[in-house]
């Protein structure tokens, strides 16, 4: 075995020899993505590739047999097949109201606006033989790929591999024959659930299908007009969002939603991540790390016990069961005032001044830009030093930069922080 230095030197010499002879430089090893298939297709594909490389070694550059790494890709989920709200939002505009679909089901529950918005379980009476089998599954369950999808996906993946290594067309034909034989040998008739999913996707095409808050794995259907009004009541509320001049190409009675917006992959994602980590450390230092209650219901139970312990003559009545709705209700000025109070208490506790620098590491949370074209990128800066007096200015900048696109519109959040943002907690 060659050690690392000799191996690198030998690779360099072989590459130079290939260039001198007019040959091709060996490409980087490419990962093959295979779908979950019948009969342990991943193991069968690995054996076939190994045999293929051994029997056709002349098709590859000398001393450069590829190490083909295979990974099994999860099939599509039931939600990816049935949910269509993202497609509706993509071309949505507040100036044009869609066509009403309530005439397709007159007996389903309606909102105060007179349009349908309900769980798909309420539609069992509308589609008794269809929805019952579909609704027994969670929207996170995977759906088997069809024969056409299975063959097309693996043909596309191996074509990329063959193109990188400049293999002849017959290599792709051999792979297609192997995939087809494997599918045929384990072929089974599509069961009733797959047929029901296809039929359900066709029958609910008139509705906007989506998950709702606290029920992300359950299918809900809405009239397009109802969803249109819901978007207007959410993103065109002047107290929370402000329309920008340039736009890109249930607790409220379904009159407005609580948007969940993630800025992880946005241009301000890194600075939001750093600021959120620093604020979390400061808050834990000032108030101590408390054991979080497991759910909203446990929080409500604790609040109920505290209220019952107080001597009150009137009967207690819980008017609001959604304690997370305050995200959009807190003005930016109050957020900044609270931050300054916490920082002041931190400085008094630690006996430091405003020029003191806090160190933070985001190595555990950094999930982006790790690998680029099969090679590890240069390690990015994951340790930061931030002065205390800079934190309020950074938070103010991030709150002002909370802009997002909804359909063909762009809005800026002027109050609160959207759920999913690092600043929301």
Coordinates of C-alpha atoms in Angstrom, one line a residue:
X1 CA 0.0 0.0 0.0
X2 CA 1.2 3.5 -0.8
X3 CA 1.2 6.0 1.9
X4 CA -0.5 9.3 1.5
X5 CA 2.6 11.2 0.2
X6 CA 3.6 8.5 -2.3
X7 CA -0.1 8.1 -3.4
X8 CA -0.4 11.8 -4.1
X9 CA 2.9 11.9 -6.1
X10 CA 1.8 8.8 -8.1
X11 CA -1.6 10.3 -8.9
X12 CA 0.1 13.5 -10.1
X13 CA 2.5 11.6 -12.3
X14 CA -0.3 9.5 -13.8
X15 CA -2.4 12.6 -14.5
X16 CA 0.6 14.3 -16.2
X17 CA 1.2 11.1 -18.3
X18 CA -2.5 11.1 -19.4
X19 CA -2.3 14.7 -20.4
X20 CA 0.9 14.1 -22.4
X21 CA -0.7 11.2 -24.2
X22 CA -3.9 13.2 -24.9
X23 CA -6.0 11.2 -22.5
X24 CA -8.8 12.3 -20.3
X25 CA -8.2 13.3 -16.6
X26 CA -10.2 11.0 -14.4
X27 CA -13.2 12.7 -13.0
X28 CA -14.3 12.9 -9.4
X29 CA -16.2 10.0 -8.0
X30 CA -19.9 10.6 -8.4
X31 CA -22.5 9.4 -6.0
X32 CA -25.4 7.4 -7.4
X33 CA -28.8 8.0 -5.8
X34 CA -31.1 5.0 -6.0
X35 CA -34.8 4.9 -5.0
X36 CA -36.2 2.6 -2.4
X37 CA -37.3 -0.3 -4.5
X38 CA -38.6 -3.9 -4.2
X39 CA -36.2 -6.7 -3.3
X40 CA -33.4 -4.7 -1.7
X41 CA -32.5 -2.9 -4.9
X42 CA -29.6 -1.0 -3.3
X43 CA -27.7 -4.2 -2.6
X44 CA -28.4 -5.6 -6.0
X45 CA -27.2 -2.3 -7.7
X46 CA -24.0 -2.3 -5.7
X47 CA -23.2 -5.9 -6.8
X48 CA -24.0 -5.0 -10.4
X49 CA -21.8 -1.9 -10.4
X50 CA -18.9 -3.8 -8.9
X51 CA -19.1 -6.5 -11.5
X52 CA -19.5 -4.0 -14.3
X53 CA -16.3 -2.1 -13.3
X54 CA -14.3 -5.3 -13.0
X55 CA -15.4 -6.7 -16.4
X56 CA -15.1 -3.4 -18.3
X57 CA -11.9 -2.0 -16.7
X58 CA -10.6 -1.0 -20.2
X59 CA -13.3 1.7 -20.4
X60 CA -11.7 3.5 -17.5
X61 CA -8.3 5.3 -17.3
X62 CA -5.3 3.2 -16.1
X63 CA -5.1 2.8 -12.3
X64 CA -8.3 4.8 -11.9
X65 CA -11.1 2.4 -11.2
X66 CA -14.0 4.4 -9.9
X67 CA -15.2 3.9 -6.3
X68 CA -19.0 4.2 -6.8
X69 CA -20.8 5.3 -3.7
X70 CA -24.5 4.6 -3.6
X71 CA -27.1 6.1 -1.3
X72 CA -30.7 5.2 -1.0
X73 CA -33.1 8.2 -1.5
X74 CA -36.4 8.3 0.3
X75 CA -39.5 8.2 -1.9
X76 CA -41.9 11.0 -2.0
X77 CA -44.2 11.4 1.0
X78 CA -48.0 11.4 0.9
X79 CA -47.9 15.1 1.7
X80 CA -45.7 15.9 -1.3
X81 CA -48.3 14.1 -3.5
X82 CA -51.5 15.6 -2.1
X83 CA -50.5 19.1 -0.7
X84 CA -50.9 21.8 -3.4
X85 CA -50.9 25.0 -1.4
X86 CA -47.3 25.9 -2.4
X87 CA -48.3 25.7 -6.1
X88 CA -51.3 28.0 -5.3
X89 CA -49.1 30.6 -3.5
X90 CA -46.5 30.6 -6.3
X91 CA -48.7 32.6 -8.7
X92 CA -51.0 34.2 -6.2
X93 CA -51.8 37.9 -6.3
X94 CA -54.2 39.7 -4.0
X95 CA -55.8 41.7 -6.9
X96 CA -57.3 38.6 -8.6
X97 CA -59.7 36.3 -6.7
X98 CA -59.8 32.7 -7.8
X99 CA -62.9 30.7 -8.7
X100 CA -65.0 29.4 -5.8
X101 CA -65.1 25.6 -5.5
X102 CA -67.7 25.3 -2.7
X103 CA -70.4 24.0 -5.1
X104 CA -68.5 20.7 -5.3
X105 CA -69.4 20.0 -1.7
X106 CA -72.3 21.8 -0.1
X107 CA -72.4 19.9 3.2
X108 CA -68.8 20.5 4.4
X109 CA -68.1 22.9 7.3
X110 CA -67.7 26.6 6.3
X111 CA -66.1 29.6 7.9
X112 CA -67.8 32.9 8.6
X113 CA -66.9 34.1 5.1
X114 CA -69.1 31.3 3.7
X115 CA -66.4 29.2 2.2
X116 CA -65.1 25.7 3.0
X117 CA -62.1 25.1 5.2
X118 CA -62.0 21.8 7.1
X119 CA -60.1 18.7 7.8
X120 CA -60.2 16.0 5.1
X121 CA -61.8 13.7 7.7
X122 CA -64.9 15.7 7.3
X123 CA -64.9 14.9 3.6
X124 CA -65.4 11.2 4.2
X125 CA -69.1 11.6 3.4
X126 CA -68.2 13.4 0.2
X127 CA -65.7 10.6 -1.0
X128 CA -66.6 7.6 1.2
X129 CA -64.8 5.0 -0.8
X130 CA -61.8 7.1 -1.6
X131 CA -60.8 9.3 1.4
X132 CA -61.2 6.6 4.1
X133 CA -58.2 4.6 2.9
X134 CA -56.1 7.7 2.3
X135 CA -56.8 9.4 5.7
X136 CA -55.7 6.3 7.6
X137 CA -52.1 7.3 6.8
X138 CA -50.0 10.2 7.9
X139 CA -48.9 12.8 5.4
X140 CA -45.3 11.9 6.3
X141 CA -45.7 8.3 5.0
X142 CA -43.8 7.5 1.9
X143 CA -45.3 6.5 -1.4
X144 CA -43.9 3.8 -3.6
X145 CA -42.6 5.0 -7.0
X146 CA -44.3 3.8 -10.1
X147 CA -42.6 1.7 -12.7
X148 CA -42.1 4.7 -15.0
X149 CA -40.7 6.9 -12.2
X150 CA -38.4 4.1 -11.0
X151 CA -36.9 3.4 -14.5
X152 CA -36.6 7.1 -15.5
X153 CA -34.9 8.1 -12.2
X154 CA -32.2 5.4 -12.4
X155 CA -31.7 5.9 -16.2
X156 CA -31.0 9.6 -15.4
X157 CA -28.6 8.9 -12.5
X158 CA -26.5 6.3 -14.5
X159 CA -26.4 8.6 -17.5
X160 CA -24.7 11.2 -15.4
X161 CA -22.2 8.6 -14.2
X162 CA -21.5 7.4 -17.7
X163 CA -21.1 10.9 -19.1
X164 CA -18.5 11.8 -16.4
X165 CA -16.4 8.7 -17.2
X166 CA -17.1 9.0 -21.0
X167 CA -18.5 5.4 -21.2
X168 CA -20.1 4.2 -24.4
X169 CA -23.9 4.1 -24.9
X170 CA -23.9 0.4 -24.5
X171 CA -23.1 0.8 -20.8
X172 CA -26.3 2.8 -20.2
X173 CA -28.2 0.1 -22.1
X174 CA -26.8 -2.6 -19.8
X175 CA -27.8 -0.6 -16.8
X176 CA -31.3 0.0 -18.1
X177 CA -31.6 -3.8 -18.8
X178 CA -30.5 -4.7 -15.2
X179 CA -33.0 -2.2 -13.6
X180 CA -35.8 -3.4 -15.8
X181 CA -35.1 -7.0 -15.0
X182 CA -34.9 -6.3 -11.3
X183 CA -38.3 -4.5 -11.4
X184 CA -39.9 -7.2 -13.4
X185 CA -38.6 -10.0 -11.1
X186 CA -40.2 -8.3 -8.1
X187 CA -43.1 -6.7 -9.9
X188 CA -46.3 -6.7 -7.9
X189 CA -49.7 -5.3 -8.6
X190 CA -50.3 -1.8 -7.2
X191 CA -52.3 -2.2 -4.1
X192 CA -55.5 -0.3 -3.3
X193 CA -53.7 2.4 -1.3
X194 CA -51.7 3.5 -4.3
X195 CA -54.8 3.6 -6.5
X196 CA -56.6 5.5 -3.8
X197 CA -53.8 8.1 -3.7
X198 CA -54.0 8.6 -7.4
X199 CA -57.7 8.9 -7.4
X200 CA -57.6 11.3 -4.4
X201 CA -55.1 13.6 -6.1
X202 CA -57.4 13.8 -9.1
X203 CA -60.6 14.4 -7.1
X204 CA -59.3 17.1 -4.8
X205 CA -57.7 19.1 -7.6
X206 CA -60.5 21.8 -7.2
X207 CA -59.4 22.5 -3.6
X208 CA -56.4 24.0 -2.0
X209 CA -54.9 21.2 0.2
X210 CA -52.6 22.0 3.0
X211 CA -51.5 21.2 6.6
X212 CA -52.4 23.5 9.5
X213 CA -50.6 24.6 12.6
X214 CA -50.4 21.9 15.3
X215 CA -51.6 19.3 12.7
X216 CA -48.8 19.2 10.2
X217 CA -49.4 15.5 9.2
X218 CA -53.1 15.8 8.6
X219 CA -54.7 16.8 5.3
X220 CA -57.0 19.8 5.2
X221 CA -59.0 21.2 2.3
X222 CA -60.0 24.8 1.6
X223 CA -61.9 26.6 -1.0
X224 CA -59.5 28.7 -3.2
X225 CA -61.4 31.8 -2.3
X226 CA -61.1 31.0 1.4
X227 CA -57.4 30.5 1.1
X228 CA -57.1 33.7 -1.0
X229 CA -58.8 35.7 1.8
X230 CA -56.6 33.9 4.4
X231 CA -53.5 35.1 2.6
X232 CA -54.8 38.7 2.4
X233 CA -55.8 38.7 6.1
X234 CA -52.3 37.4 7.0
X235 CA -49.8 39.3 4.8
X236 CA -51.8 42.5 4.1
X237 CA -52.4 43.3 7.7
X238 CA -50.9 46.8 7.9
X239 CA -50.0 46.5 11.6
X240 CA -47.7 43.5 10.9
X241 CA -46.6 43.6 7.3
X242 CA -45.8 46.6 5.0
X243 CA -46.0 46.1 1.2
X244 CA -42.7 46.8 -0.5
X245 CA -42.5 48.9 -3.7
X246 CA -40.9 46.1 -5.7
X247 CA -42.5 42.6 -5.7
X248 CA -41.1 39.3 -7.0
X249 CA -42.3 37.7 -10.3
X250 CA -57.4 28.7 13.2
X251 CA -57.6 30.7 16.4
X252 CA -58.6 33.7 14.3
X253 CA -61.6 32.1 12.7
X254 CA -59.5 31.4 9.6
X255 CA -59.3 35.2 8.9
X256 CA -55.5 35.2 9.3
X257 CA -52.7 32.8 9.7
X258 CA -49.5 32.8 11.7
X259 CA -46.7 32.6 9.1
X260 CA -43.7 30.4 9.7
X261 CA -40.8 31.8 7.8
X262 CA -37.3 30.3 7.9
X263 CA -34.3 32.6 7.1
X264 CA -31.7 29.8 7.4
X265 CA -30.7 29.9 3.7
X266 CA -31.3 33.6 3.2
X267 CA -28.6 36.3 3.0
X268 CA -29.2 37.3 6.6
X269 CA -29.3 33.7 7.9
X270 CA -25.7 33.6 9.2
X271 CA -26.0 36.8 11.2
X272 CA -29.4 35.8 12.5
X273 CA -27.9 32.5 13.7
X274 CA -25.0 34.2 15.5
X275 CA -27.2 36.8 17.2
X276 CA -29.7 34.2 18.3
X277 CA -26.9 32.1 19.8
X278 CA -25.5 35.0 21.7
X279 CA -28.9 36.1 23.0
X280 CA -29.7 32.6 24.1
X281 CA -26.4 32.4 26.1
X282 CA -27.1 35.8 27.7
X283 CA -30.7 34.9 28.7
X284 CA -29.5 31.5 30.1
X285 CA -26.9 33.3 32.2
X286 CA -29.3 35.9 33.5
X287 CA -32.3 33.8 34.2
X288 CA -30.9 30.3 34.4
X289 CA -31.8 27.4 32.2
X290 CA -35.2 26.2 33.1
X291 CA -36.6 22.8 32.1
X292 CA -39.0 23.5 29.3
X293 CA -42.5 22.2 29.5
X294 CA -43.1 19.4 27.0
X295 CA -46.2 21.0 25.3
X296 CA -48.5 23.9 25.1
X297 CA -51.1 22.0 27.1
X298 CA -48.7 21.6 30.0
X299 CA -48.1 25.3 30.0
X300 CA -51.9 26.0 30.1
X301 CA -52.3 23.5 32.9
X302 CA -49.7 25.3 35.0
X303 CA -51.3 28.7 34.2
X304 CA -54.7 27.3 35.2
X305 CA -53.3 26.0 38.6
X306 CA -51.8 29.4 39.3
X307 CA -55.0 31.2 38.5
X308 CA -57.1 28.8 40.6
X309 CA -54.9 29.4 43.6
X310 CA -55.7 33.1 43.6
X311 CA -58.8 34.2 45.6
X312 CA -61.1 35.2 42.8
X313 CA -64.9 35.3 43.2
X314 CA -65.7 35.2 39.5
X315 CA -65.6 32.0 37.5
X316 CA -62.5 31.5 35.4
X317 CA -62.9 31.3 31.7
X318 CA -60.0 30.6 29.4
X319 CA -60.5 32.7 26.3
X320 CA -57.3 31.9 24.4
X321 CA -55.7 28.5 24.0
X322 CA -52.9 29.4 21.6
X323 CA -50.1 31.0 23.6
X324 CA -47.8 31.2 20.6
X325 CA -49.9 33.8 18.8
X326 CA -47.9 36.7 20.5
X327 CA -45.1 36.4 17.9
X328 CA -46.7 38.9 15.6
X329 CA -48.2 41.0 18.5
X330 CA -45.0 42.4 20.0
X331 CA -43.8 45.7 18.5
X332 CA -40.2 46.0 17.5
X333 CA -39.6 48.8 20.0
X334 CA -40.6 46.5 22.9
X335 CA -38.4 43.7 21.6
X336 CA -35.4 46.1 21.6
X337 CA -36.3 47.5 25.1
X338 CA -36.5 44.0 26.5
X339 CA -33.1 43.1 24.9
X340 CA -31.5 46.2 26.5
X341 CA -32.9 45.3 29.9
X342 CA -31.5 41.8 29.7
X343 CA -28.1 43.0 28.5
X344 CA -28.0 45.5 31.4
X345 CA -28.7 42.8 33.9
X346 CA -26.1 40.6 32.3
X347 CA -23.4 43.4 32.6
X348 CA -24.3 44.0 36.2
X349 CA -24.2 40.3 37.0
X350 CA -20.8 39.7 35.2
X351 CA -19.4 43.1 36.1
X352 CA -18.4 44.0 32.5
X353 CA -18.9 47.1 30.4
X354 CA -20.5 47.6 27.0
X355 CA -17.2 47.0 25.2
X356 CA -16.9 43.5 26.5
X357 CA -16.8 40.9 23.7
X358 CA -18.9 37.7 23.9
X359 CA -17.7 34.6 22.0
X360 CA -20.1 32.2 20.3
X361 CA -19.7 29.1 18.2
X362 CA -22.3 28.0 15.6
X363 CA -20.4 24.8 14.6
X364 CA -23.2 22.5 15.7
X365 CA -25.9 24.5 13.9
X366 CA -24.0 25.1 10.7
X367 CA -25.6 22.9 8.1
X368 CA -25.0 24.7 4.8
X369 CA -22.0 24.9 2.4
X370 CA -20.2 21.9 3.8
X371 CA -19.6 20.1 0.6
X372 CA -19.2 21.6 -2.9
X373 CA -19.0 19.3 -5.9
X374 CA -17.8 16.4 -3.9
X375 CA -15.0 18.2 -2.1
X376 CA -15.0 19.7 1.3
X377 CA -14.9 23.5 1.2
X378 CA -12.4 25.5 3.2
X379 CA -13.6 25.7 6.8
X380 CA -15.7 28.8 7.2
X381 CA -15.6 31.1 10.3
X382 CA -17.7 29.4 12.9
X383 CA -16.4 31.3 16.0
X384 CA -17.4 34.9 16.4
X385 CA -16.6 37.7 18.9
X386 CA -19.4 40.3 19.3
X387 CA -19.2 43.3 21.6
X388 CA -22.2 43.8 23.9
X389 CA -23.0 47.3 22.5
X390 CA -23.3 45.9 19.0
X391 CA -26.0 43.4 19.8
X392 CA -29.0 45.8 19.9
X393 CA -27.9 47.4 16.6
X394 CA -27.7 43.9 15.0
X395 CA -31.1 42.9 16.2
X396 CA -32.6 46.2 15.0
X397 CA -31.1 45.6 11.6
X398 CA -32.4 42.1 11.4
X399 CA -35.9 43.2 12.4
X400 CA -35.9 45.8 9.7
X401 CA -34.6 43.3 7.1
X402 CA -37.4 40.9 7.7
X403 CA -38.7 40.9 4.1
X404 CA -40.2 37.9 2.3
X405 CA -42.2 37.1 -0.9
X406 CA -45.7 35.8 -1.0
X407 CA -46.8 34.8 -4.5
X408 CA -46.1 37.8 -6.7
X409 CA -45.9 40.2 -3.7
X410 CA -43.1 41.2 -1.4
X411 CA -43.8 42.3 2.1
X412 CA -41.8 43.5 5.1
X413 CA -42.7 42.6 8.6
X414 CA -42.9 45.7 10.8
X415 CA -44.2 44.1 14.0
X416 CA -43.1 41.0 15.8
X417 CA -41.0 38.2 14.3
X418 CA -42.3 35.3 12.2
X419 CA -42.2 31.8 13.7
X420 CA -39.2 30.0 12.2
X421 CA -37.0 33.0 12.5
X422 CA -34.1 32.8 14.9
X423 CA -35.3 35.9 16.7
X424 CA -38.8 34.7 17.4
X425 CA -38.0 32.8 20.7

